PDB file of C-alpha atoms in Angstrom:
ATOM      1  CA  MET A  24      79.256  83.918 162.771  1.00  0.00           C
ATOM      2  CA  LYS A  25      75.837  82.070 164.516  1.00  0.00           C
ATOM      3  CA  ASN A  26      75.092  82.719 167.843  1.00  0.00           C
ATOM      4  CA  LYS A  27      78.133  84.651 168.181  1.00  0.00           C
ATOM      5  CA  SER A  28      78.138  88.706 168.676  1.00  0.00           C
ATOM      6  CA  VAL A  29      79.651  91.186 167.729  1.00  0.00           C
ATOM      7  CA  PHE A  30      81.825  93.411 170.802  1.00  0.00           C
ATOM      8  CA  LEU A  31      83.049  95.495 168.402  1.00  0.00           C
ATOM      9  CA  LYS A  32      84.488  96.224 164.982  1.00  0.00           C
ATOM     10  CA  VAL A  33      87.956  97.737 165.015  1.00  0.00           C
ATOM     11  CA  LYS A  34      90.053  98.609 161.964  1.00  0.00           C
ATOM     12  CA  ASP A  35      93.545  97.799 161.051  1.00  0.00           C
ATOM     13  CA  HIS A  36      95.486 100.958 161.755  1.00  0.00           C
ATOM     14  CA  SER A  37      98.803  99.747 161.369  1.00  0.00           C
ATOM     15  CA  VAL A  38      99.106  98.152 157.885  1.00  0.00           C
ATOM     16  CA  SER A  39      95.818  97.427 155.405  1.00  0.00           C
ATOM     17  CA  GLY A  40      93.575  99.575 156.942  1.00  0.00           C
ATOM     18  CA  GLU A  41      90.840  96.822 155.835  1.00  0.00           C
ATOM     19  CA  GLU A  42      88.179  96.337 159.433  1.00  0.00           C
ATOM     20  CA  PHE A  43      88.203  93.216 161.416  1.00  0.00           C
ATOM     21  CA  GLN A  44      84.977  92.211 164.002  1.00  0.00           C
ATOM     22  CA  LEU A  45      85.516  90.890 167.327  1.00  0.00           C
ATOM     23  CA  VAL A  46      83.432  88.604 168.758  1.00  0.00           C
ATOM     24  CA  GLU A  47      83.481  86.517 172.165  1.00  0.00           C
ATOM     25  CA  ASN A  48      84.511  83.724 172.418  1.00  0.00           C
ATOM     26  CA  SER A  49      81.858  81.436 174.275  1.00  0.00           C
ATOM     27  CA  GLU A  50      83.516  78.666 176.079  1.00  0.00           C
ATOM     28  CA  TYR A  51      86.825  81.086 177.231  1.00  0.00           C
ATOM     29  CA  GLY A  52      85.339  84.649 176.718  1.00  0.00           C
ATOM     30  CA  PHE A  53      88.233  86.055 174.990  1.00  0.00           C
ATOM     31  CA  LEU A  54      87.352  88.017 172.030  1.00  0.00           C
ATOM     32  CA  GLU A  55      88.238  86.452 168.883  1.00  0.00           C
ATOM     33  CA  THR A  56      89.460  89.092 165.374  1.00  0.00           C
ATOM     34  CA  THR A  57      87.266  88.192 162.338  1.00  0.00           C
ATOM     35  CA  PRO A  58      87.796  86.546 159.681  1.00  0.00           C
ATOM     36  CA  GLN A  59      91.035  85.319 160.933  1.00  0.00           C
ATOM     37  CA  PRO A  60      93.478  85.597 157.926  1.00  0.00           C
ATOM     38  CA  SER A  61      94.515  82.509 156.608  1.00  0.00           C
ATOM     39  CA  LYS A  62      97.634  81.212 156.888  1.00  0.00           C
ATOM     40  CA  GLU A  63      99.046  82.423 154.008  1.00  0.00           C
ATOM     41  CA  LYS A  64      97.481  85.980 154.092  1.00  0.00           C
ATOM     42  CA  LEU A  65      98.757  86.784 157.869  1.00  0.00           C
ATOM     43  CA  PRO A  66     102.306  87.272 156.932  1.00  0.00           C
ATOM     44  CA  LYS A  67     101.961  90.071 154.437  1.00  0.00           C
ATOM     45  CA  TYR A  68      99.876  91.795 158.144  1.00  0.00           C
ATOM     46  CA  TYR A  69     103.350  92.006 159.498  1.00  0.00           C
ATOM     47  CA  GLU A  70     104.932  94.223 156.029  1.00  0.00           C
ATOM     48  CA  SER A  71     105.768  97.168 157.611  1.00  0.00           C
ATOM     49  CA  GLU A  72     108.708  99.013 158.539  1.00  0.00           C
ATOM     50  CA  ASP A  73     106.400 100.005 161.618  1.00  0.00           C
ATOM     51  CA  TYR A  74     106.256  96.536 163.042  1.00  0.00           C
ATOM     52  CA  ILE A  75     108.924  97.448 165.897  1.00  0.00           C
ATOM     53  CA  SER A  76     109.831  94.361 167.305  1.00  0.00           C
ATOM     54  CA  HIS A  77     111.031  92.955 164.256  1.00  0.00           C
ATOM     55  CA  THR A  78     113.769  96.461 164.281  1.00  0.00           C
ATOM     56  CA  ASP A  79     116.524  97.433 166.597  1.00  0.00           C
ATOM     57  CA  SER A  80     115.917 100.700 164.880  1.00  0.00           C
ATOM     58  CA  LYS A  81     114.964 104.049 166.849  1.00  0.00           C
ATOM     59  CA  ARG A  82     113.570 106.391 163.897  1.00  0.00           C
ATOM     60  CA  ASN A  83     111.234 108.600 165.674  1.00  0.00           C
ATOM     61  CA  LEU A  84     110.121 109.309 169.578  1.00  0.00           C
ATOM     62  CA  PHE A  85     107.289 105.832 169.521  1.00  0.00           C
ATOM     63  CA  GLU A  86     110.978 103.776 168.433  1.00  0.00           C
ATOM     64  CA  LYS A  87     112.921 105.807 171.428  1.00  0.00           C
ATOM     65  CA  VAL A  88     110.265 105.166 173.689  1.00  0.00           C
ATOM     66  CA  TYR A  89     109.715 102.166 173.230  1.00  0.00           C
ATOM     67  CA  HIS A  90     113.504 100.924 173.156  1.00  0.00           C
ATOM     68  CA  LEU A  91     113.674 103.621 176.664  1.00  0.00           C
ATOM     69  CA  VAL A  92     110.846 100.882 178.182  1.00  0.00           C
ATOM     70  CA  ARG A  93     112.639  97.665 176.821  1.00  0.00           C
ATOM     71  CA  SER A  94     115.780  98.701 178.527  1.00  0.00           C
ATOM     72  CA  ILE A  95     114.087  98.955 182.232  1.00  0.00           C
ATOM     73  CA  SER A  96     111.558  96.039 181.415  1.00  0.00           C
ATOM     74  CA  LEU A  97     114.801  93.837 180.752  1.00  0.00           C
ATOM     75  CA  LYS A  98     115.667  93.813 184.385  1.00  0.00           C
ATOM     76  CA  LYS A  99     112.617  93.337 185.680  1.00  0.00           C
ATOM     77  CA  LYS A 100     111.939  90.319 183.173  1.00  0.00           C
ATOM     78  CA  LEU A 101     115.172  89.335 184.909  1.00  0.00           C
ATOM     79  CA  ILE A 102     114.537  89.609 188.443  1.00  0.00           C
ATOM     80  CA  LEU A 103     110.913  88.135 187.386  1.00  0.00           C
ATOM     81  CA  ILE A 104     112.691  85.146 185.611  1.00  0.00           C
ATOM     82  CA  ASN A 105     115.721  84.372 187.951  1.00  0.00           C
ATOM     83  CA  SER A 106     112.917  83.753 190.963  1.00  0.00           C
ATOM     84  CA  PHE A 107     112.260  80.436 189.162  1.00  0.00           C
ATOM     85  CA  ARG A 108     114.597  78.249 191.283  1.00  0.00           C
ATOM     86  CA  SER A 109     115.823  75.617 188.606  1.00  0.00           C
ATOM     87  CA  GLU A 110     118.597  73.333 187.927  1.00  0.00           C
ATOM     88  CA  THR A 111     118.826  73.068 184.627  1.00  0.00           C
ATOM     89  CA  LYS A 112     117.419  76.600 183.865  1.00  0.00           C
ATOM     90  CA  ASN A 113     116.728  75.997 180.594  1.00  0.00           C
ATOM     91  CA  LEU A 114     114.830  78.654 178.985  1.00  0.00           C
ATOM     92  CA  LEU A 115     112.824  78.566 175.507  1.00  0.00           C
ATOM     93  CA  ASP A 116     111.296  82.402 174.449  1.00  0.00           C
ATOM     94  CA  VAL A 117     108.984  82.332 171.712  1.00  0.00           C
ATOM     95  CA  GLY A 118     108.440  85.251 169.368  1.00  0.00           C
ATOM     96  CA  CYS A 119     111.622  86.750 170.122  1.00  0.00           C
ATOM     97  CA  GLY A 120     112.055  89.285 168.174  1.00  0.00           C
ATOM     98  CA  THR A 121     115.481  90.864 167.726  1.00  0.00           C
ATOM     99  CA  GLY A 122     116.746  88.406 171.131  1.00  0.00           C
ATOM    100  CA  ASP A 123     117.095  91.107 173.605  1.00  0.00           C
ATOM    101  CA  PHE A 124     115.070  89.495 176.402  1.00  0.00           C
ATOM    102  CA  LEU A 125     117.547  85.873 175.709  1.00  0.00           C
ATOM    103  CA  GLN A 126     120.861  88.026 175.651  1.00  0.00           C
ATOM    104  CA  THR A 127     119.737  89.577 179.017  1.00  0.00           C
ATOM    105  CA  ILE A 128     118.680  86.041 180.432  1.00  0.00           C
ATOM    106  CA  LYS A 129     121.704  84.023 178.974  1.00  0.00           C
ATOM    107  CA  GLN A 130     124.415  86.509 180.756  1.00  0.00           C
ATOM    108  CA  ASN A 131     122.931  85.462 183.966  1.00  0.00           C
ATOM    109  CA  ASN A 132     123.928  81.867 183.549  1.00  0.00           C
ATOM    110  CA  TRP A 133     120.385  80.474 181.769  1.00  0.00           C
ATOM    111  CA  LYS A 134     120.826  78.404 178.895  1.00  0.00           C
ATOM    112  CA  VAL A 135     118.521  79.821 175.768  1.00  0.00           C
ATOM    113  CA  PHE A 136     116.497  79.276 172.947  1.00  0.00           C
ATOM    114  CA  GLY A 137     114.490  81.100 170.940  1.00  0.00           C
ATOM    115  CA  ILE A 138     111.260  80.977 168.022  1.00  0.00           C
ATOM    116  CA  GLU A 139     111.017  83.624 165.795  1.00  0.00           C
ATOM    117  CA  PRO A 140     109.113  83.197 162.796  1.00  0.00           C
ATOM    118  CA  ASN A 141     110.637  86.495 160.926  1.00  0.00           C
ATOM    119  CA  ASN A 142     113.361  85.884 159.381  1.00  0.00           C
ATOM    120  CA  GLN A 143     115.013  89.462 159.678  1.00  0.00           C
ATOM    121  CA  ALA A 144     114.637  89.122 163.247  1.00  0.00           C
ATOM    122  CA  ARG A 145     115.627  85.765 163.711  1.00  0.00           C
ATOM    123  CA  VAL A 146     118.952  86.762 162.051  1.00  0.00           C
ATOM    124  CA  ILE A 147     119.732  89.752 164.462  1.00  0.00           C
ATOM    125  CA  ALA A 148     118.688  87.657 167.559  1.00  0.00           C
ATOM    126  CA  ASN A 149     121.120  84.481 166.431  1.00  0.00           C
ATOM    127  CA  LYS A 150     123.962  87.735 166.021  1.00  0.00           C
ATOM    128  CA  LYS A 151     123.704  87.905 169.779  1.00  0.00           C
ATOM    129  CA  VAL A 152     122.689  84.301 171.247  1.00  0.00           C
ATOM    130  CA  GLY A 153     124.852  82.249 168.871  1.00  0.00           C
ATOM    131  CA  ASN A 154     122.395  80.805 167.002  1.00  0.00           C
ATOM    132  CA  THR A 155     119.586  79.135 169.189  1.00  0.00           C
ATOM    133  CA  VAL A 156     116.909  80.963 167.621  1.00  0.00           C
ATOM    134  CA  PHE A 157     114.972  79.001 165.144  1.00  0.00           C
ATOM    135  CA  LYS A 158     112.175  78.920 163.075  1.00  0.00           C
ATOM    136  CA  ILE A 159     108.172  78.304 164.382  1.00  0.00           C
ATOM    137  CA  GLU A 160     108.744  75.056 162.901  1.00  0.00           C
ATOM    138  CA  GLU A 161     111.465  73.326 165.039  1.00  0.00           C
ATOM    139  CA  LEU A 162     109.136  73.626 168.258  1.00  0.00           C
ATOM    140  CA  LEU A 163     108.158  70.504 167.740  1.00  0.00           C
ATOM    141  CA  ASN A 164     112.134  69.279 168.275  1.00  0.00           C
ATOM    142  CA  PHE A 165     112.618  70.241 171.264  1.00  0.00           C
ATOM    143  CA  GLU A 166     113.134  67.315 174.005  1.00  0.00           C
ATOM    144  CA  PRO A 167     109.336  66.593 176.161  1.00  0.00           C
ATOM    145  CA  HIS A 168     109.555  67.873 179.515  1.00  0.00           C
ATOM    146  CA  SER A 169     112.872  69.365 178.673  1.00  0.00           C
ATOM    147  CA  LEU A 170     112.225  73.198 179.818  1.00  0.00           C
ATOM    148  CA  ASP A 171     111.900  74.810 182.872  1.00  0.00           C
ATOM    149  CA  VAL A 172     110.674  77.671 181.578  1.00  0.00           C
ATOM    150  CA  ILE A 173     108.446  79.176 178.511  1.00  0.00           C
ATOM    151  CA  THR A 174     107.604  82.901 177.869  1.00  0.00           C
ATOM    152  CA  LEU A 175     105.881  84.852 175.709  1.00  0.00           C
ATOM    153  CA  TRP A 176     105.923  88.459 175.733  1.00  0.00           C
ATOM    154  CA  HIS A 177     102.747  89.471 174.277  1.00  0.00           C
ATOM    155  CA  VAL A 178     102.875  86.445 171.720  1.00  0.00           C
ATOM    156  CA  LEU A 179     100.359  84.460 172.654  1.00  0.00           C
ATOM    157  CA  GLU A 180      97.900  86.674 170.627  1.00  0.00           C
ATOM    158  CA  HIS A 181      99.690  86.114 167.858  1.00  0.00           C
ATOM    159  CA  LEU A 182      99.246  82.404 167.440  1.00  0.00           C
ATOM    160  CA  PRO A 183      96.963  80.763 165.356  1.00  0.00           C
ATOM    161  CA  ASN A 184      95.245  77.105 166.569  1.00  0.00           C
ATOM    162  CA  LEU A 185      95.923  78.768 170.017  1.00  0.00           C
ATOM    163  CA  GLU A 186      94.637  75.474 172.108  1.00  0.00           C
ATOM    164  CA  ASP A 187      97.289  73.348 169.945  1.00  0.00           C
ATOM    165  CA  HIS A 188      99.983  75.777 170.883  1.00  0.00           C
ATOM    166  CA  ILE A 189      99.797  75.402 174.759  1.00  0.00           C
ATOM    167  CA  GLN A 190      99.210  72.059 174.486  1.00  0.00           C
ATOM    168  CA  VAL A 191     102.852  72.120 172.943  1.00  0.00           C
ATOM    169  CA  PHE A 192     103.820  74.376 175.801  1.00  0.00           C
ATOM    170  CA  LYS A 193     102.624  71.931 178.379  1.00  0.00           C
ATOM    171  CA  GLN A 194     104.771  68.808 176.953  1.00  0.00           C
ATOM    172  CA  LEU A 195     107.829  70.538 176.404  1.00  0.00           C
ATOM    173  CA  LEU A 196     107.648  71.834 180.163  1.00  0.00           C
ATOM    174  CA  LYS A 197     109.397  69.874 183.062  1.00  0.00           C
ATOM    175  CA  SER A 198     106.330  68.409 185.720  1.00  0.00           C
ATOM    176  CA  ASN A 199     106.501  71.517 187.048  1.00  0.00           C
ATOM    177  CA  GLY A 200     108.021  73.859 185.055  1.00  0.00           C
ATOM    178  CA  THR A 201     106.764  77.627 184.267  1.00  0.00           C
ATOM    179  CA  LEU A 202     104.582  79.322 181.473  1.00  0.00           C
ATOM    180  CA  VAL A 203     104.456  82.788 181.928  1.00  0.00           C
ATOM    181  CA  ILE A 204     102.206  84.643 179.476  1.00  0.00           C
ATOM    182  CA  ALA A 205     102.050  88.567 179.160  1.00  0.00           C
ATOM    183  CA  VAL A 206      99.084  90.308 177.196  1.00  0.00           C
ATOM    184  CA  PRO A 207      97.153  92.450 176.442  1.00  0.00           C
ATOM    185  CA  ASN A 208      94.102  93.017 179.028  1.00  0.00           C
ATOM    186  CA  TYR A 209      91.051  94.414 177.194  1.00  0.00           C
ATOM    187  CA  LYS A 210      89.261  95.162 180.416  1.00  0.00           C
ATOM    188  CA  SER A 211      91.494  98.035 181.171  1.00  0.00           C
ATOM    189  CA  TYR A 212      90.574 101.422 181.404  1.00  0.00           C
ATOM    190  CA  ASP A 213      92.465 102.725 178.711  1.00  0.00           C
ATOM    191  CA  ALA A 214      90.427  99.778 176.920  1.00  0.00           C
ATOM    192  CA  LYS A 215      87.292 100.962 177.435  1.00  0.00           C
ATOM    193  CA  HIS A 216      88.173 104.815 176.745  1.00  0.00           C
ATOM    194  CA  TYR A 217      89.809 104.158 173.434  1.00  0.00           C
ATOM    195  CA  LYS A 218      87.299 101.213 171.982  1.00  0.00           C
ATOM    196  CA  GLU A 219      87.999 100.706 168.303  1.00  0.00           C
ATOM    197  CA  PHE A 220      90.898 103.011 168.753  1.00  0.00           C
ATOM    198  CA  TRP A 221      92.971 101.414 171.191  1.00  0.00           C
ATOM    199  CA  ALA A 222      96.417 100.406 169.936  1.00  0.00           C
ATOM    200  CA  ALA A 223      96.493  97.106 171.783  1.00  0.00           C
ATOM    201  CA  TYR A 224      93.137  95.103 169.615  1.00  0.00           C
ATOM    202  CA  ASP A 225      96.038  95.019 166.854  1.00  0.00           C
ATOM    203  CA  VAL A 226      93.686  93.441 164.418  1.00  0.00           C
ATOM    204  CA  PRO A 227      94.214  91.264 162.705  1.00  0.00           C
ATOM    205  CA  ARG A 228      97.735  90.232 163.605  1.00  0.00           C
ATOM    206  CA  HIS A 229      96.227  90.051 167.452  1.00  0.00           C
ATOM    207  CA  LEU A 230      94.385  86.593 167.151  1.00  0.00           C
ATOM    208  CA  TRP A 231      93.009  86.797 169.958  1.00  0.00           C
ATOM    209  CA  HIS A 232      92.253  89.568 173.452  1.00  0.00           C
ATOM    210  CA  PHE A 233      92.194  88.141 176.705  1.00  0.00           C
ATOM    211  CA  ASN A 234      91.041  89.062 180.024  1.00  0.00           C
ATOM    212  CA  GLN A 235      92.029  87.124 183.656  1.00  0.00           C
ATOM    213  CA  ASN A 236      89.165  85.267 183.334  1.00  0.00           C
ATOM    214  CA  SER A 237      90.044  84.115 180.155  1.00  0.00           C
ATOM    215  CA  ILE A 238      93.258  82.948 180.455  1.00  0.00           C
ATOM    216  CA  LEU A 239      92.221  81.292 183.336  1.00  0.00           C
ATOM    217  CA  LYS A 240      89.888  78.903 181.599  1.00  0.00           C
ATOM    218  CA  LEU A 241      92.170  78.117 178.900  1.00  0.00           C
ATOM    219  CA  VAL A 242      95.400  77.190 180.858  1.00  0.00           C
ATOM    220  CA  SER A 243      93.362  74.856 183.722  1.00  0.00           C
ATOM    221  CA  LYS A 244      91.818  72.798 180.532  1.00  0.00           C
ATOM    222  CA  PHE A 245      95.525  71.601 179.715  1.00  0.00           C
ATOM    223  CA  HIS A 246      95.553  70.990 183.850  1.00  0.00           C
ATOM    224  CA  MET A 247      97.704  74.535 184.246  1.00  0.00           C
ATOM    225  CA  LYS A 248      97.480  76.763 186.634  1.00  0.00           C
ATOM    226  CA  VAL A 249      97.737  80.540 187.282  1.00  0.00           C
ATOM    227  CA  ILE A 250      99.891  81.212 190.253  1.00  0.00           C
ATOM    228  CA  LYS A 251     100.220  84.871 189.985  1.00  0.00           C
ATOM    229  CA  THR A 252      99.447  88.667 187.789  1.00  0.00           C
ATOM    230  CA  LYS A 253     101.727  90.686 187.566  1.00  0.00           C
ATOM    231  CA  PRO A 254     100.939  94.334 185.595  1.00  0.00           C
ATOM    232  CA  MET A 255     102.979  95.672 183.482  1.00  0.00           C
ATOM    233  CA  TRP A 256     102.892  99.246 184.085  1.00  0.00           C
ATOM    234  CA  PHE A 257     104.642 100.783 180.765  1.00  0.00           C
ATOM    235  CA  ASP A 258     102.155  99.658 179.184  1.00  0.00           C
ATOM    236  CA  ALA A 259      99.573 101.656 179.446  1.00  0.00           C
ATOM    237  CA  PHE A 260     101.591 105.055 178.477  1.00  0.00           C
ATOM    238  CA  TYR A 261     102.882 103.592 175.267  1.00  0.00           C
ATOM    239  CA  VAL A 262      99.692 102.193 174.236  1.00  0.00           C
ATOM    240  CA  SER A 263      97.236 105.395 175.381  1.00  0.00           C
ATOM    241  CA  MET A 264      99.896 107.473 172.912  1.00  0.00           C
ATOM    242  CA  LEU A 265      99.842 105.197 170.078  1.00  0.00           C
ATOM    243  CA  SER A 266      96.089 105.129 170.294  1.00  0.00           C
ATOM    244  CA  GLU A 267      95.930 108.794 170.553  1.00  0.00           C
ATOM    245  CA  LYS A 268      97.416 108.473 167.470  1.00  0.00           C
ATOM    246  CA  TYR A 269      95.281 105.944 165.597  1.00  0.00           C
ATOM    247  CA  LYS A 270      92.199 108.179 167.097  1.00  0.00           C
ATOM    248  CA  THR A 271      93.053 111.501 166.161  1.00  0.00           C
ATOM    249  CA  GLY A 272      95.663 110.870 163.170  1.00  0.00           C
ATOM    250  CA  ARG A 273      97.961 113.199 165.626  1.00  0.00           C
ATOM    251  CA  ILE A 274     100.769 112.416 168.644  1.00  0.00           C
ATOM    252  CA  HIS A 275      99.475 113.425 171.268  1.00  0.00           C
ATOM    253  CA  PRO A 276     102.098 112.325 173.828  1.00  0.00           C
ATOM    254  CA  ILE A 277     100.921 114.198 176.766  1.00  0.00           C
ATOM    255  CA  LYS A 278      96.811 113.481 176.436  1.00  0.00           C
ATOM    256  CA  GLY A 279      98.331 109.850 175.691  1.00  0.00           C
ATOM    257  CA  PHE A 280     100.585 109.829 178.934  1.00  0.00           C
ATOM    258  CA  TRP A 281      97.461 110.998 180.824  1.00  0.00           C
ATOM    259  CA  ILE A 282      95.067 108.798 180.261  1.00  0.00           C
ATOM    260  CA  GLY A 283      97.416 105.915 180.703  1.00  0.00           C
ATOM    261  CA  LEU A 284      98.512 107.523 183.958  1.00  0.00           C
ATOM    262  CA  LEU A 285      95.031 107.135 184.618  1.00  0.00           C
ATOM    263  CA  SER A 286      94.498 104.198 183.795  1.00  0.00           C
ATOM    264  CA  ASN A 287      97.149 102.729 185.421  1.00  0.00           C
ATOM    265  CA  ILE A 288      95.777 104.700 188.546  1.00  0.00           C
ATOM    266  CA  LYS A 289      92.288 102.456 188.287  1.00  0.00           C
ATOM    267  CA  ALA A 290      94.242  99.325 188.048  1.00  0.00           C
ATOM    268  CA  LEU A 291      96.275  99.810 191.179  1.00  0.00           C
ATOM    269  CA  ARG A 292      92.576  99.047 192.771  1.00  0.00           C
ATOM    270  CA  SER A 293      90.629  96.887 190.112  1.00  0.00           C
ATOM    271  CA  LYS A 294      93.884  95.095 189.248  1.00  0.00           C
ATOM    272  CA  GLN A 295      92.970  95.441 185.561  1.00  0.00           C
ATOM    273  CA  ALA A 296      95.873  96.790 184.137  1.00  0.00           C
ATOM    274  CA  SER A 297      96.712  97.815 180.425  1.00  0.00           C
ATOM    275  CA  SER A 298      99.095  94.504 179.998  1.00  0.00           C
ATOM    276  CA  LEU A 299      99.184  91.509 182.580  1.00  0.00           C
ATOM    277  CA  ILE A 300     101.911  88.615 182.833  1.00  0.00           C
ATOM    278  CA  TYR A 301     100.962  85.798 184.233  1.00  0.00           C
ATOM    279  CA  ILE A 302     102.846  83.199 185.731  1.00  0.00           C
ATOM    280  CA  ILE A 303     101.620  79.779 185.422  1.00  0.00           C
ATOM    281  CA  LYS A 304     102.010  75.867 186.685  1.00  0.00           C
ATOM    282  CA  ASN A 305     102.080  72.684 184.898  1.00  0.00           C
ATOM    283  CA  SER A 306     101.555  70.007 186.792  1.00  0.00           C
TER     284      SER A 306
END
């Protein structure tokens, strides 16, 4: 911990109740969850029926809102992916969850593959896209320079060995291929408002916490370039509602909605939305 300042102390609100520290990385400027669970212990922090990306259930208000937003977001993601000109149209989605994004892309004439470490989610996804979703160990079995697009929708923050993964993505992409990374932005208004209760910190499942400069520095080290940044407007509402629950112990949808709206209004000028999509080109 020498020469590293603690940015914030944050509790795991959804599984363990344990406290972690967020420490700034001096090279890139992102925050690191400290201590990081070992590879063996990390899976236990995902052992919750409330871990929503691993299920298709709609049991409560949050899950219903999540699935409604996801259906709208899928249409926007499809428009984005189709804007990338490619003859072969090969796409890999890392951390594909239950496979709805892959299913949408496949129905629009893309050849799709997925990586999903959770067994339950992977089984659901493979029923949707025809057994082209694999364990994370299979990532290195893809042919180098064979993919036109690699997507990570709120996944990069979960990956250990961050630099190693970026290097692998670069090797798998074609020379002019596109890497799409969507991650929370701890410089957003809702993050600053909720502080240690901000749901998008989600320690220790989120190992890294990014801002725009840190993503630019990270990918530039591997000779890739951010060509565009897009906001994810819905995230501010969902994250703020969940943050209200963590802060007060109760669901306050109106207050959560208001903070989310305020965050988005401020982001129109500051460009610091709650979550951001980075469009990154390989060289």
